[in-house]
Amino acid sequence: MTIANQSNRRAYNYAYLDEQTKRMVRRAILKAIAIPGYQVPFGSREMPVPYGWGTGGIQLTAAIIGPDDVYKCIDQGADDTTNAVSIRRFFARVADVATTERTQDASIIQTRHRIPEAPLGPGQIMVYQVPQPEPLRGLEPRETETRAMHAYEEYGLQYLSLYESVAAFGRIAGGAGYPVLVDERYLMSPSPIPKFDNPKLHQSEALHLFGAGREKRVYAVPPHTDVRSLDFEDYPFEVQSWDEVCGLCGCGESYKDEVILDDAGNRMFVCSDSAYCGDRRVAGHAGPMAGHALDGLATGDDNTDDDAAAVGIEA
Amino acid sequence: MIAAQALTDMAPGFADLALDAQRTFRRLMDSMAKPGRVTDLDVLVSPPVPGFEAAGAIALALLDFETPVWFPDDADGRRLANWVRFHCGCPVTTDPAAAAFALAGPHNVPQIDHFNAGDAKYPERSTTLLIVCPALVGGAAIDLTGPGIAEPLSIAPAGLSAAFWGAVAQDRARFQLGVDLVLTCGTQIVGLPRSTRISPSSAKGK
């Protein structure tokens, strides 16, 4: 399918957004990369999905994507959830891109709430959908104040909040959106990824772009950048761990989702990253519940064909 | 400063507005994310001043009515300004501190501390300065470290004075403020965002 015969049938611009909007988003992305971790305001547009469904991530992807890209979209680690499938089909249709579920094959990975388990390589771009870009917002509701706190690197309030958590719970509580310091300068919310994924941001090979549509902010972590999760010497940063292995693929290292199986209290833990789990099962790994009915749902048999078919169905 | 537009000899812009702009931006983004690496933009535009191919493509990809742009006040600067203004519809400013973007060089490299370094609360309001160099190799070696740079790296663009690099080092010392630089030559670019820390090369003579 060529660009030319696509654009004849299209009633909108390449990659959905108009060129002026793309220029505006692109300028914001460049400044975000130049000031790692700083939230650049941008003129977020109305998108064909409601706020909370990835409007920030979609605008970033639309601004950077080209026909040579291979696009992957995940929601909570899974490629086959409604939001991820919809957004993947959207870009297959409006940007003529190939789509994939394999992390290694993707050039742009749009995500909500996870970083894939497979290590990211140079040249890959992660695009995060961010609900609340301001890490200090829960502590200070005024934008004028948080902006000044970032300007003058005044992050005592954040440390106080961590200390109060230690005083109340005996540990630094909070499992997702755990605050980080980027290149030892800007305090940043890594978006609601589990803190399990925070270490993947540190000195990553990939470029990480964060887009908040409702809050109208974009920020970035370039490749090979220091990203430090805040902690105390006597209460060091720790990630989640599980006693169970993945019920389907037997992986002990991945981030797990707990799945309730029935009313009798039976449950299983499975990899949250569906493509990673599927790859492992194809490679012959089996967990204690291999063969379970859930096993057949995501064994690396991606729905790229579905997406290609969707492109053909032009309204 | 700007004469009436002579449209009869106006050089064309991108052949494909959407995709050429995307390709140009994407490579620029890559070179800002990985400072110090030479990237070929591989987009063919022919600005009215030879040597400005990459700088011109970046201008076409990023400038519009929201971005005041600064050019040197000389014959080349005026020719470029006419071309960019025609294709982008951007305001042209003579005040470097008011410029969102600036195009300069190779014979006329401005003082970077005249440009906007942003505001402590809004550091993104700074100028992005595109400097055309006679070559991206062969000059004094400059060591680079910082975000996007895995191993210590050095560049040696020609045509930039020690005083220029001294001013850049001073500019870098006041991060989060700073002017973001893109060095270009022909169709090639090297990104030097403000996050990149620079020093004269210590590897000299080794």
XYZ file of C-alpha atoms in Angstrom:
521
model
C 0.000 0.000 0.000
C 1.593 3.266 -1.009
C 1.304 6.639 0.618
C -0.089 8.189 -2.521
C -3.143 5.979 -2.869
C -3.767 6.265 0.868
C -3.739 10.034 0.878
C -6.215 10.127 -1.994
C -8.767 8.436 0.171
C -7.944 10.214 3.374
C -9.907 13.166 4.628
C -7.195 14.106 7.095
C -3.462 14.738 7.168
C -0.765 12.081 7.480
C -0.669 10.793 11.078
C -3.979 12.530 11.838
C -2.648 15.820 13.261
C -2.321 18.885 11.032
C 1.190 20.043 10.197
C 1.116 23.115 12.441
C 0.162 21.004 15.447
C 2.933 18.546 14.648
C 5.481 21.373 14.428
C 4.342 22.689 17.809
C 4.589 19.242 19.407
C 7.956 18.619 17.739
C 9.397 21.875 19.063
C 8.217 20.924 22.548
C 9.818 17.462 22.218
C 13.174 18.999 21.239
C 13.147 21.290 24.272
C 12.082 18.382 26.482
C 15.097 16.384 25.292
C 17.397 19.374 25.838
C 16.188 19.753 29.458
C 15.839 16.137 30.641
C 12.999 15.649 33.108
C 11.581 19.178 32.756
C 7.887 19.383 31.824
C 7.479 21.496 28.687
C 3.986 22.982 28.265
C 2.427 22.317 24.861
C -0.827 23.122 23.087
C -2.492 19.752 23.546
C -5.306 19.214 21.047
C -8.682 17.545 21.253
C -8.196 13.947 20.158
C -10.717 11.347 18.977
C -10.522 9.608 22.372
C -11.336 11.047 25.805
C -8.701 12.313 28.218
C -7.334 9.372 30.147
C -7.252 7.130 27.087
C -3.825 8.209 25.940
C -4.319 11.609 24.293
C -0.829 12.755 25.310
C 0.871 9.619 24.062
C -1.129 9.632 20.842
C -0.109 13.225 20.080
C 3.571 12.453 20.692
C 3.409 9.367 18.508
C 1.602 11.283 15.766
C 4.303 13.956 15.839
C 7.230 11.551 15.505
C 5.883 8.613 13.491
C 6.753 7.978 9.841
C 5.860 5.263 7.329
C 9.122 3.379 8.015
C 8.306 2.885 11.688
C 7.155 -0.339 13.296
C 4.666 0.468 16.013
C 3.817 -1.395 19.198
C 1.240 -0.297 21.756
C 0.736 -1.798 25.189
C -1.584 -1.144 28.083
C -0.469 -2.490 31.494
C 2.041 -4.600 29.587
C -0.500 -6.285 27.330
C -0.806 -5.822 23.572
C -4.286 -7.301 23.408
C -6.250 -4.929 25.634
C -8.978 -2.732 24.176
C -7.113 0.563 24.504
C -3.888 -0.836 23.030
C -5.634 -2.539 20.114
C -7.611 0.616 19.304
C -4.582 2.888 19.341
C -2.504 0.416 17.327
C -5.218 0.207 14.672
C -5.528 3.985 14.692
C -1.870 4.435 13.719
C -1.921 1.542 11.261
C -4.730 3.408 9.532
C -3.639 7.061 9.752
C 0.150 6.640 9.479
C 0.565 3.598 7.206
C 2.883 1.924 9.692
C 3.557 -1.733 10.282
C 2.534 -2.890 13.743
C 3.996 -5.578 15.938
C 3.674 -7.105 19.371
C 7.355 -8.011 19.560
C 9.272 -5.473 21.625
C 12.510 -6.186 19.738
C 10.912 -5.413 16.354
C 9.294 -2.101 17.299
C 10.832 1.311 16.612
C 8.126 3.163 18.563
C 6.508 1.595 21.627
C 3.568 3.483 23.084
C 2.750 2.421 26.596
C 0.519 2.926 29.527
C 1.808 1.778 32.930
C 4.687 -0.525 31.913
C 8.131 -0.725 30.351
C 8.528 -4.003 28.446
C 10.575 -6.789 30.042
C 12.775 -7.290 26.974
C 15.714 -4.868 27.079
C 15.296 -1.812 24.863
C 17.850 -1.119 22.165
C 19.382 2.005 20.644
C 17.067 3.742 18.224
C 13.920 2.592 19.993
C 11.529 5.230 21.289
C 9.207 4.730 24.242
C 6.114 6.965 24.314
C 4.326 7.094 27.672
C 0.724 8.057 28.274
C 0.824 10.211 31.390
C -2.222 11.132 33.512
C -0.458 13.492 35.968
C 2.988 14.726 34.908
C 3.685 16.715 38.074
C 5.332 14.522 40.749
C 4.749 17.221 43.375
C 1.060 17.787 42.626
C -0.158 15.557 45.440
C 1.945 17.598 47.863
C 1.382 21.082 46.439
C -1.736 21.804 44.396
C -0.620 25.194 43.021
C 1.090 25.086 39.629
C 2.813 28.420 40.380
C 4.447 26.840 43.433
C 5.485 23.535 41.863
C 6.943 25.429 38.919
C 9.068 27.490 41.310
C 10.083 24.361 43.209
C 11.399 22.820 39.977
C 13.028 26.097 38.917
C 15.041 26.346 42.126
C 15.490 22.608 42.688
C 13.532 22.817 45.928
C 12.592 19.208 46.482
C 12.593 19.024 50.282
C 8.838 18.482 50.311
C 9.222 15.306 48.260
C 11.786 13.892 50.664
C 9.563 14.844 53.593
C 6.744 12.897 51.996
C 8.992 9.827 51.658
C 10.070 10.243 55.280
C 6.447 10.408 56.440
C 5.824 7.220 54.513
C 8.691 5.534 56.370
C 7.386 6.871 59.701
C 3.865 5.595 59.014
C 4.549 2.267 57.284
C 8.143 1.412 58.136
C 9.120 1.565 54.475
C 8.741 3.859 51.488
C 5.240 2.894 50.397
C 3.828 3.444 46.945
C 4.178 1.031 44.075
C 3.715 3.117 40.925
C 4.686 6.573 39.757
C 7.629 6.452 42.147
C 9.512 9.790 41.854
C 12.916 9.922 40.185
C 15.636 12.522 39.784
C 16.768 12.895 36.162
C 20.453 13.678 35.537
C 20.596 14.803 39.195
C 18.534 17.896 38.391
C 14.808 17.592 37.700
C 12.365 15.662 39.831
C 10.186 13.645 37.477
C 7.220 11.322 37.613
C 8.006 8.241 35.531
C 4.227 8.029 34.863
C 2.292 5.306 36.695
C 4.722 2.534 35.774
C 5.367 0.181 38.705
C 8.533 1.093 40.572
C 9.694 -2.330 39.366
C 10.302 -0.594 36.015
C 12.115 2.483 37.371
C 15.611 0.946 37.089
C 14.990 0.344 33.363
C 14.995 4.126 32.815
C 18.520 4.529 34.198
C 21.132 4.672 31.408
C 18.578 3.179 29.020
C 19.575 2.703 25.380
C 16.201 4.054 24.273
C 14.726 7.557 24.142
C 11.781 7.991 26.515
C 9.078 10.573 25.730
C 6.232 11.323 28.130
C 3.008 12.997 27.023
C 0.186 14.270 29.224
C -2.760 15.359 27.058
C -5.115 16.766 29.658
C -2.324 18.424 31.638
C -0.658 19.616 28.409
C 2.909 18.664 29.237
C 5.665 16.768 27.473
C 8.927 15.622 29.039
C 11.741 13.307 28.114
C 14.597 11.118 29.274
C 17.285 10.840 26.571
C 19.260 7.609 26.173
C 22.199 7.081 28.540
C 20.869 9.449 31.174
C 21.101 8.980 34.925
C 17.690 8.331 36.465
C 17.744 7.826 40.213
C 14.757 6.698 42.260
C 14.637 8.763 45.450
C 15.426 6.978 48.682
C 17.332 7.250 51.973
C 20.633 5.625 52.931
C 18.898 3.544 55.622
C 15.788 2.935 53.485
C 17.179 2.185 50.042
C 14.980 1.976 46.967
C 13.578 -1.494 46.402
C 11.458 -2.987 43.649
C 8.569 -5.405 44.026
C 9.255 -9.126 43.985
C 7.038 -12.193 43.975
C 7.274 -15.558 45.681
C 5.423 -17.101 42.736
C 6.721 -17.629 39.206
C 4.558 -16.931 36.156
C 1.872 -19.637 36.002
C 2.127 -19.886 32.228
C 5.803 -19.393 31.347
C 7.503 -19.976 34.688
C 9.420 -16.710 34.633
C 10.677 -15.656 38.049
C 12.050 -12.240 37.122
C 9.149 -10.501 35.379
C 6.476 -8.187 36.793
C 3.379 -10.236 37.648
C -0.345 -9.649 37.469
C -2.525 -11.580 39.900
C -5.471 -13.228 38.166
C -8.413 -14.422 40.276
C -9.645 -17.668 38.727
C -12.827 -18.483 40.650
C -14.814 -17.846 43.823
C -12.912 -20.547 45.710
C -9.811 -18.393 46.130
C -7.809 -19.944 43.316
C -5.492 -17.544 41.593
C -2.518 -17.459 39.314
C 0.275 -15.018 38.721
C 1.163 -14.268 35.114
C 3.655 -11.975 33.414
C 2.122 -8.549 32.908
C 4.109 -8.268 29.644
C 2.029 -10.470 27.335
C 4.490 -10.428 24.411
C 7.388 -11.407 26.680
C 5.371 -14.244 28.218
C 4.223 -15.446 24.792
C 7.792 -15.465 23.465
C 8.950 -17.530 26.427
C 6.166 -20.081 25.971
C 6.935 -20.394 22.266
C 10.565 -20.971 23.256
C 9.445 -23.912 25.363
C 9.267 -22.447 28.872
C 6.327 -23.705 30.901
C 4.990 -22.621 34.270
C 3.132 -24.646 36.897
C -0.235 -23.849 35.275
C 0.811 -24.337 31.652
C -2.063 -25.672 29.617
C -4.585 -23.584 31.538
C -7.397 -22.069 29.474
C -5.709 -18.646 29.713
C -2.637 -20.099 28.015
C -4.201 -19.968 24.575
C -5.031 -16.259 24.725
C -1.666 -14.695 24.015
C 0.967 -17.031 22.651
C 2.743 -14.571 20.434
C 0.094 -14.988 17.722
C -0.188 -11.253 17.220
C -3.076 -9.585 15.534
C -1.028 -7.642 13.038
C -3.138 -9.249 10.341
C -6.253 -7.856 11.962
C -4.687 -4.433 11.923
C -3.796 -4.713 8.272
C -7.376 -5.722 7.551
C -8.613 -2.738 9.536
C -6.570 -0.415 7.337
C -8.359 -1.771 4.321
C -11.765 -0.930 5.732
C -11.878 2.726 4.860
C -15.069 4.511 5.766
C 15.541 44.643 6.928
C 13.298 42.498 4.744
C 12.878 43.578 1.142
C 9.784 42.806 -0.897
C 9.597 39.151 -1.851
C 10.981 38.336 -5.272
C 8.935 35.262 -6.099
C 10.243 34.610 -9.599
C 13.454 33.035 -8.316
C 12.106 31.653 -5.019
C 13.713 28.268 -4.334
C 11.212 25.504 -3.602
C 10.714 23.941 -0.171
C 9.947 20.326 0.715
C 8.616 18.154 -2.111
C 6.378 16.329 0.364
C 5.325 18.679 3.170
C 4.251 16.070 5.716
C 6.765 13.281 5.157
C 9.863 15.380 4.462
C 9.166 17.415 7.606
C 8.708 14.176 9.567
C 11.967 12.669 8.285
C 13.883 15.868 8.999
C 12.454 16.224 12.478
C 13.029 12.591 13.337
C 16.732 12.768 12.502
C 17.064 16.065 14.319
C 15.361 14.539 17.366
C 17.759 11.604 17.193
C 20.770 13.896 17.037
C 19.522 15.977 19.981
C 18.930 12.775 21.963
C 22.439 11.557 21.089
C 24.530 14.725 21.078
C 27.842 14.850 19.267
C 27.041 12.251 16.615
C 27.078 13.342 12.981
C 23.715 12.621 11.341
C 22.865 13.093 7.682
C 19.423 14.614 7.246
C 19.112 13.091 3.806
C 16.378 15.527 2.799
C 16.960 17.524 -0.310
C 16.077 21.169 -0.165
C 18.098 23.887 -1.857
C 18.025 27.056 0.189
C 19.231 30.183 -1.625
C 22.541 30.094 0.258
C 24.713 27.012 -0.371
C 25.779 25.169 2.784
C 22.457 25.779 4.528
C 20.802 22.570 3.232
C 20.373 20.965 6.657
C 19.706 24.234 8.469
C 17.128 25.130 5.815
C 15.400 21.750 6.084
C 15.201 22.104 9.873
C 13.736 25.592 9.440
C 11.090 24.299 7.032
C 10.271 21.439 9.415
C 9.897 23.509 12.585
C 9.141 27.165 11.883
C 5.753 28.810 11.537
C 3.836 31.869 12.733
C 4.622 30.990 16.364
C 8.411 31.146 16.027
C 10.265 34.450 15.598
C 13.495 33.712 13.758
C 16.757 35.662 13.644
C 19.212 35.896 10.733
C 22.519 37.759 10.487
C 22.060 41.189 8.951
C 24.014 40.533 5.772
C 23.229 39.614 2.157
C 23.130 35.858 2.824
C 21.007 36.367 5.909
C 18.498 38.447 3.954
C 18.285 35.866 1.147
C 17.685 33.094 3.670
C 15.168 35.179 5.571
C 13.152 35.742 2.399
C 13.125 32.035 1.596
C 12.240 30.891 5.105
C 9.590 33.596 5.506
C 7.990 32.593 2.211
C 7.758 28.897 3.085
C 7.057 29.104 6.819
C 5.227 32.389 7.335
C 7.340 33.030 10.409
C 8.074 36.466 11.856
C 11.673 37.595 11.311
C 13.238 39.449 14.214
C 16.358 41.579 14.477
C 16.490 41.090 18.244
C 18.389 37.871 19.062
C 16.860 37.782 22.550
C 13.385 37.563 20.986
C 14.248 34.705 18.639
C 12.887 31.180 19.074
C 15.251 30.037 16.331
C 18.309 31.551 14.686
C 20.292 30.553 11.602
C 23.876 31.739 11.251
C 27.378 31.048 9.922
C 29.688 30.054 8.461
C 31.425 33.453 8.213
C 29.248 35.224 10.696
C 28.884 33.275 13.947
C 27.029 35.454 16.441
C 27.734 35.688 20.160
C 25.530 33.111 21.779
C 25.009 35.127 24.960
C 22.951 37.602 22.914
C 20.268 34.967 22.439
C 17.496 34.000 24.813
C 18.631 31.476 27.427
C 15.126 31.005 28.822
C 13.697 31.699 32.232
C 14.339 29.699 35.413
C 10.658 28.769 35.512
C 10.292 28.418 31.729
C 13.692 27.260 30.439
C 12.132 25.998 27.194
C 11.632 29.593 26.035
C 15.252 29.752 24.937
C 16.613 30.163 21.424
C 17.597 27.176 19.298
C 20.638 28.302 17.297
C 21.535 26.584 14.020
C 25.130 27.285 13.048
C 26.498 26.350 9.642
C 30.163 25.321 9.884
C 32.642 25.058 6.973
C 33.135 21.418 8.047
C 32.146 19.180 10.955
C 35.684 17.807 11.237
C 39.155 19.314 11.273
C 38.689 21.979 13.937
C 39.791 22.053 17.563
C 38.610 18.973 19.428
C 35.917 19.461 22.057
C 35.045 16.778 24.630
C 31.389 16.100 25.324
C 29.658 14.449 28.265
C 26.104 14.423 29.536
C 22.690 12.914 28.816
C 22.572 10.928 25.576
C 26.311 10.288 25.535
C 27.291 6.751 26.540
C 31.057 7.043 26.286
C 33.039 10.295 26.404
C 32.973 11.680 22.902
C 34.710 14.483 21.091
C 33.798 16.580 18.089
C 35.970 18.921 16.026
C 33.818 21.201 13.905
C 35.766 23.743 11.885
C 35.273 27.489 11.875
C 34.395 27.990 15.535
C 36.758 30.066 17.664
C 38.070 29.353 21.154
C 36.066 32.388 22.279
C 32.906 30.784 20.894
C 33.561 27.553 22.801
C 34.358 29.565 25.917
C 30.949 31.230 25.629
C 29.288 27.833 25.127
C 31.004 26.468 28.244
C 29.732 29.471 30.213
C 26.274 28.919 28.778
C 26.341 25.263 29.868
C 27.362 26.236 33.394
C 23.995 27.919 33.931
C 21.829 24.895 33.122
C 18.640 24.782 33.235
C 19.097 27.976 31.257
C 20.917 27.797 27.964
C 20.884 28.076 24.184
C 20.368 24.799 22.321
C 22.810 24.419 19.433
C 22.687 22.485 16.197
C 25.905 22.552 14.183
C 25.355 21.851 10.512
C 27.346 21.536 7.336
C 25.635 20.786 4.057
C 23.104 18.057 4.823
C 24.831 16.936 8.048
C 24.023 17.944 11.588
C 25.397 17.549 15.105
C 23.081 18.227 18.035
C 24.462 20.087 21.055
C 21.531 20.640 23.423
C 22.158 22.646 26.578
C 22.371 19.438 28.615
C 25.675 18.564 26.888
C 28.680 19.611 28.942
C 31.705 20.643 26.916
C 35.417 21.137 27.524
C 38.461 21.564 25.277
C 39.774 18.123 24.459
C 42.212 16.645 26.972
C 43.214 13.928 24.488
C 45.353 16.382 22.513
C 48.670 14.884 21.412
C 47.754 11.358 22.467
